[in-house]
Short mmCIF file of C-alpha atoms and ligand atoms in Angstrom, two decimals:
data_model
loop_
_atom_site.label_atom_id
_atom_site.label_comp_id
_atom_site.label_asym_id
_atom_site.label_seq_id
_atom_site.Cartn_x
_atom_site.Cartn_y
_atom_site.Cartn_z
CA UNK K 1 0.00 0.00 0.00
CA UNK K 2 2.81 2.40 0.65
CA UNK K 3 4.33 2.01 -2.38
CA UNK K 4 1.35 2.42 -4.24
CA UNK K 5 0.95 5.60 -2.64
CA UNK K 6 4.30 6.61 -3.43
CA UNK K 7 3.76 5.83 -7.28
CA UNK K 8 0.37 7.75 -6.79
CA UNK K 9 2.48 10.75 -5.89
CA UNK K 10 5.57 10.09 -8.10
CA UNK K 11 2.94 9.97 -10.84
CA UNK K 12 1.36 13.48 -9.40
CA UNK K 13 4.69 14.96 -9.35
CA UNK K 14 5.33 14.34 -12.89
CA UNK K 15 2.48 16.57 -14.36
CA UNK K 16 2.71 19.13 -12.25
CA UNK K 17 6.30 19.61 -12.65
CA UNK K 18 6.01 19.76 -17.04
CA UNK K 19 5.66 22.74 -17.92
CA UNK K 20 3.27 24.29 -19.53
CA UNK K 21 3.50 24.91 -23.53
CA UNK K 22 1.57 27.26 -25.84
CA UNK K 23 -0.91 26.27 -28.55
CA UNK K 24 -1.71 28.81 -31.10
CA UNK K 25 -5.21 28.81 -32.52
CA UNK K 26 -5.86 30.69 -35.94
CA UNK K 27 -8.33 32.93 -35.45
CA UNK K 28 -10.39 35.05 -32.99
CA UNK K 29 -11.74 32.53 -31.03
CA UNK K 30 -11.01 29.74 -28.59
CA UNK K 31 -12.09 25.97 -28.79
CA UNK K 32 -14.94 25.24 -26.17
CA UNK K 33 -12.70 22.04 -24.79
CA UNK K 34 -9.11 22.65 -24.46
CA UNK K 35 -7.49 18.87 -24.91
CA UNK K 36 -4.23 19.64 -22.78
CA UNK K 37 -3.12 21.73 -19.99
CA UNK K 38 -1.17 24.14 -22.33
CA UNK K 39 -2.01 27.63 -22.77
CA UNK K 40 -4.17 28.25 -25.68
CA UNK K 41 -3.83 31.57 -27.26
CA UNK K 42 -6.60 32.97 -30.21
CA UNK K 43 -4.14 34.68 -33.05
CA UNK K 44 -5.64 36.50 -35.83
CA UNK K 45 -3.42 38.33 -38.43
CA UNK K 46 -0.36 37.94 -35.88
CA UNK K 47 -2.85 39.75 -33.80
CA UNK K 48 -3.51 37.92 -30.15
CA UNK K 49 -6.97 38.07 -29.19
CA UNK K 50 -7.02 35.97 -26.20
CA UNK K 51 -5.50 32.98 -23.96
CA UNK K 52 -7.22 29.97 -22.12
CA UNK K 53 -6.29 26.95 -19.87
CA UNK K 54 -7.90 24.69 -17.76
CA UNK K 55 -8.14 25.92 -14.38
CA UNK K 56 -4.80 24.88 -12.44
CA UNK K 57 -6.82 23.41 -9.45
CA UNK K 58 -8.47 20.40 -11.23
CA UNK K 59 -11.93 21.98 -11.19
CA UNK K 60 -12.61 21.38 -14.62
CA UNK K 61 -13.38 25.29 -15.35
CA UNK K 62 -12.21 26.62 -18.59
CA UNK K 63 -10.41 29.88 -18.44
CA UNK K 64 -9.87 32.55 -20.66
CA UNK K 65 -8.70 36.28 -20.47
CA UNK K 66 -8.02 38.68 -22.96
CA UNK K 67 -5.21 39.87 -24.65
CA UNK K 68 -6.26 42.51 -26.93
CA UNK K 69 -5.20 46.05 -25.90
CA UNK K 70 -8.56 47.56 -26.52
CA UNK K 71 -10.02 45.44 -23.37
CA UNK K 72 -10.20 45.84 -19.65
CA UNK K 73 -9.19 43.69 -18.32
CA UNK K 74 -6.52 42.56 -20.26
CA UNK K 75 -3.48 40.03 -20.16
CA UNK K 76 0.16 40.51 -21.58
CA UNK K 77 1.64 37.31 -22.21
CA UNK K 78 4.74 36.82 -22.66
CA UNK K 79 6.85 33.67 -24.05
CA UNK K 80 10.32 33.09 -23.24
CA UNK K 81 12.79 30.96 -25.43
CA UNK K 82 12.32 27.82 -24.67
CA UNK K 83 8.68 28.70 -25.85
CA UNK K 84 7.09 28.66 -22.15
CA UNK K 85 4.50 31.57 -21.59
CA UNK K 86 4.16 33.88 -18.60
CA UNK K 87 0.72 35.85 -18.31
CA UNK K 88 0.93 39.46 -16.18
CA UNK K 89 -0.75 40.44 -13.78
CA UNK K 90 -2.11 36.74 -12.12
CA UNK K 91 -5.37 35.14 -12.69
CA UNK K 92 -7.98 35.76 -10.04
CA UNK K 93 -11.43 33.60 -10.24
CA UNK K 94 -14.14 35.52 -8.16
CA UNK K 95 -16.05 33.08 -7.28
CA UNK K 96 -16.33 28.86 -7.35
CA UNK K 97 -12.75 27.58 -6.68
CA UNK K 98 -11.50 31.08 -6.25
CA UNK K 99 -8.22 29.96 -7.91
CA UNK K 100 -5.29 32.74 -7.86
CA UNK K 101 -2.13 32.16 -9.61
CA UNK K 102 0.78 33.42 -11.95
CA UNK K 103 1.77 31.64 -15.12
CA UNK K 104 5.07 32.17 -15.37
CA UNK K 105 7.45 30.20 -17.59
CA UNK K 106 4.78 27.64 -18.08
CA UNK K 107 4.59 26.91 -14.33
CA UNK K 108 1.69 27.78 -12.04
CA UNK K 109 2.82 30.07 -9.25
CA UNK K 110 -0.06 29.90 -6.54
CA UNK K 111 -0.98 32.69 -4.56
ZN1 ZN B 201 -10.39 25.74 -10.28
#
């Protein structure tokens, strides 16, 4: 039993310690299921319209804020060379999990 438990967390420690990449979607719009736990970012004419992941805690929710500099509120993202993207400022959910957390370098930063 204590091994298993051991390969439970082994097995725990290997996701959350990949970082997460970037996906770039054509277009102005996100898909309504995001497949992995990269950060999906909506690019239209090299223009980026906005980013989503699934929420960091497990809760299933789909996130998305918005990149565009016309908005409020509104995201930079960054991504460094090894292709792994920071958001600025953190990601606050109001209300249900109430997740807060930086993405930065593809790793989740809770606060
Ligand atoms: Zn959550």
């Amino acid at each position: 039993m204590k091994l298993f438990q051991k390969l439970i967390s082994w097995v725990r420690g290997l996701f959350a310690e990949r970082p997460r990449g970037v996906e770039f979607i054509e277009g102005d719009e996100l898909p309504v299921h995001f497949a992995t736990r990269n950060l999906y970012v909506a690019r239209e004419d090299g223009e980026l319209w906005s980013a989503g992941l699934n929420c960091p805690c497990g809760c299933g929710r789909r996130l998305e804020v918005m990149l565009l500099d016309e908005v409020k509120p509104r995201w930079d993202l960054s991504i460094d060379n090894s292709g792994l993207p920071s958001l600025h400022p953190s990601v606050w959910i109001a209300d249900g999990c109430r997740s807060h957390f930086w993405l930065r370098h593809g790793e989740i930063h809770w606060c």
